Short mmCIF file of C-alpha atoms in Angstrom, two decimals:
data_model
loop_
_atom_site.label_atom_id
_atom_site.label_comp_id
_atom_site.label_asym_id
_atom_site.label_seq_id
_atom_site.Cartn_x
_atom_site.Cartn_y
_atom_site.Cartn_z
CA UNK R 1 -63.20 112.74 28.94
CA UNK R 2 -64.02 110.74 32.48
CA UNK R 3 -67.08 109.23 32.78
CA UNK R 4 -68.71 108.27 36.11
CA UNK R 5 -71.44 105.28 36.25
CA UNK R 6 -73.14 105.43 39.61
CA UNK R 7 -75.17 102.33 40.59
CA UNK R 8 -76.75 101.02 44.35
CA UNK R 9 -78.54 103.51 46.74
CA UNK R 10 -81.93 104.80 46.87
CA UNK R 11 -84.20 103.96 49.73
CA UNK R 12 -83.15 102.20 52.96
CA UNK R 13 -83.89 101.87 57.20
CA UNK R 14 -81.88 103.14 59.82
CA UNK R 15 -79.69 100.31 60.89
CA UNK R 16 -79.43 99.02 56.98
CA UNK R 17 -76.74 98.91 54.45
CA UNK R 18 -76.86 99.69 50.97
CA UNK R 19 -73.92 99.94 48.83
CA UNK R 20 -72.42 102.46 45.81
CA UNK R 21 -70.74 101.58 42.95
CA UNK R 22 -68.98 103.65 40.63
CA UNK R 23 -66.90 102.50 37.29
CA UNK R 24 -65.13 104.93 35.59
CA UNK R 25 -63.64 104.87 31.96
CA UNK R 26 -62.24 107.07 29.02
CA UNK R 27 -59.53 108.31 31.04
CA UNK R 28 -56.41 108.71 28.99
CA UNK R 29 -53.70 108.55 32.01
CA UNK R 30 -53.86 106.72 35.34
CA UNK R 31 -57.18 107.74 37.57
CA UNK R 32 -55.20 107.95 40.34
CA UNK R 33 -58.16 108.44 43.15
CA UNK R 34 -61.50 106.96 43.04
CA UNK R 35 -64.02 108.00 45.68
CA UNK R 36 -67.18 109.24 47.03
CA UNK R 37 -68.13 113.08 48.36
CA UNK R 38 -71.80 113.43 49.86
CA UNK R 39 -74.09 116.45 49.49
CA UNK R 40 -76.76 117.15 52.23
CA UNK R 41 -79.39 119.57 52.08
CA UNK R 42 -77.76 122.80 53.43
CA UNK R 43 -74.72 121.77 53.94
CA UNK R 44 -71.47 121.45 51.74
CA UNK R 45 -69.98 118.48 49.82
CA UNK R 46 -67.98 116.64 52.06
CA UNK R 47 -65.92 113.60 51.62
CA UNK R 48 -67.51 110.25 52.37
CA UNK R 49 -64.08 107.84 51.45
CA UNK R 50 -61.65 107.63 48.77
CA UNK R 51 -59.09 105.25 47.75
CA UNK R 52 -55.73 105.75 45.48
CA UNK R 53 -53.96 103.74 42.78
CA UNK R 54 -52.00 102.44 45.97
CA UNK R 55 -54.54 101.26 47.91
CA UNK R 56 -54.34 104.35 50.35
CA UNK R 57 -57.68 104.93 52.06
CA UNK R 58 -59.30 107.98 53.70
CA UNK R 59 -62.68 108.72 55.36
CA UNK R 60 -64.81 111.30 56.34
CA UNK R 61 -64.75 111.47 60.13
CA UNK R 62 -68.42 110.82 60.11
CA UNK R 63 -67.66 107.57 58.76
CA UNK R 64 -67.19 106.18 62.11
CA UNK R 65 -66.23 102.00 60.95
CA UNK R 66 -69.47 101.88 59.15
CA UNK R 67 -68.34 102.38 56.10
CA UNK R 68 -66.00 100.38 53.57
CA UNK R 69 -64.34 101.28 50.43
CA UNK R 70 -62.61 98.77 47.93
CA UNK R 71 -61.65 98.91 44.23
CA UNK R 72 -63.52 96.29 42.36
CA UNK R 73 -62.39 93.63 40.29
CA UNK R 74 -62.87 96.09 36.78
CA UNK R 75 -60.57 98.23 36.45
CA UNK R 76 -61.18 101.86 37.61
CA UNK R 77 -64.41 100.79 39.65
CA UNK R 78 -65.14 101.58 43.49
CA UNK R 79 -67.70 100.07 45.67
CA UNK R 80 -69.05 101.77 49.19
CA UNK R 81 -70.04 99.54 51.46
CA UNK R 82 -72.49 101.27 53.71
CA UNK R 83 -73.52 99.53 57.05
CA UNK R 84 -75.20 100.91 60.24
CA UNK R 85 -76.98 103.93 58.11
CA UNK R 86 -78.31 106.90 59.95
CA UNK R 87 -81.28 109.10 58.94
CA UNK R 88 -78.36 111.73 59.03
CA UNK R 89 -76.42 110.01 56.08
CA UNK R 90 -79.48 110.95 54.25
CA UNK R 91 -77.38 112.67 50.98
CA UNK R 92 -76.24 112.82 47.57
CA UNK R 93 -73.68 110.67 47.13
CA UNK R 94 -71.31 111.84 44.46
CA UNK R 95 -68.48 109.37 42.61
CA UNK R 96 -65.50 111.52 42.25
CA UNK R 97 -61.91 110.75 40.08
CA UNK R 98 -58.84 112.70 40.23
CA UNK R 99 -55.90 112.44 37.35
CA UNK R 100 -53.03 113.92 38.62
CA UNK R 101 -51.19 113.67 35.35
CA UNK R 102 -53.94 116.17 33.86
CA UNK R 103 -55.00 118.06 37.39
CA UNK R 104 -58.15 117.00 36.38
CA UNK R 105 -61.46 115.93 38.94
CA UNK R 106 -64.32 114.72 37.53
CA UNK R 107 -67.55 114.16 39.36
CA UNK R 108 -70.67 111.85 38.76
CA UNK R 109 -74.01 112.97 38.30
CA UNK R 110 -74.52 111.41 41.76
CA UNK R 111 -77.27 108.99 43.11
CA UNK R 112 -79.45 109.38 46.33
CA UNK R 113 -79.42 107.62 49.34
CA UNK R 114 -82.24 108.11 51.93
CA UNK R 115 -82.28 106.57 54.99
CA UNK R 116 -85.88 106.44 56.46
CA UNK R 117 -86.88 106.01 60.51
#
């Protein structure tokens, strides 16, 4: 079974940075994509960035350059830098792996990020 370790967030100003970490493990095939969906208050989980095996990156059109995704050194870890937050990126960030050999996603327990006037 996946696990998700979630570090980094909690409370920053608008105009700081903060950044996520995730490192995954007990995977049995390749995690193939390693990434971050966010969760605001009324509104639906959408995605923040992810990255694949092959270095392929996408972000959420929110992202706007203010955001930054790389695989750490570990294996199977993630970072998000986060520059230029907005009181709007106030969310739960959620780490998220997908295994295409098993269809499987797996989701962390997630870890908030609130961005304060």
């Amino acid at each position: 079974q996946v696990q998700l370790v979630e570090s980094g967030g909690g409370l920053v100003q608008a105009g700081g940075s903060t950044t996520l970490s995730c490192a995954a493990s007990g995977s049995d095939f390749e995690i193939n994509v390693l990434g971050w969906y966010r969760q605001r208050p009324g509104s639906e989980r959408e995605l923040v960035a992810h990255i694949t095996q092959l270095g392929s990156i996408d972000y959420g059109d929110f992202v706007k350059g203010r955001f930054t995704i790389s695989r750490g050194d570990a294996k199977d870890t993630v970072h998000l830098q986060m520059d230029m937050l907005q009181v709007e990126d106030t969310a739960r960030y959620l780490c998220y792996a997908y295994v295409a050999r098993r269809r499987d996603e797996h989701w962390g327990q997630g870890i908030q990020v609130t961005v304060s006037t």
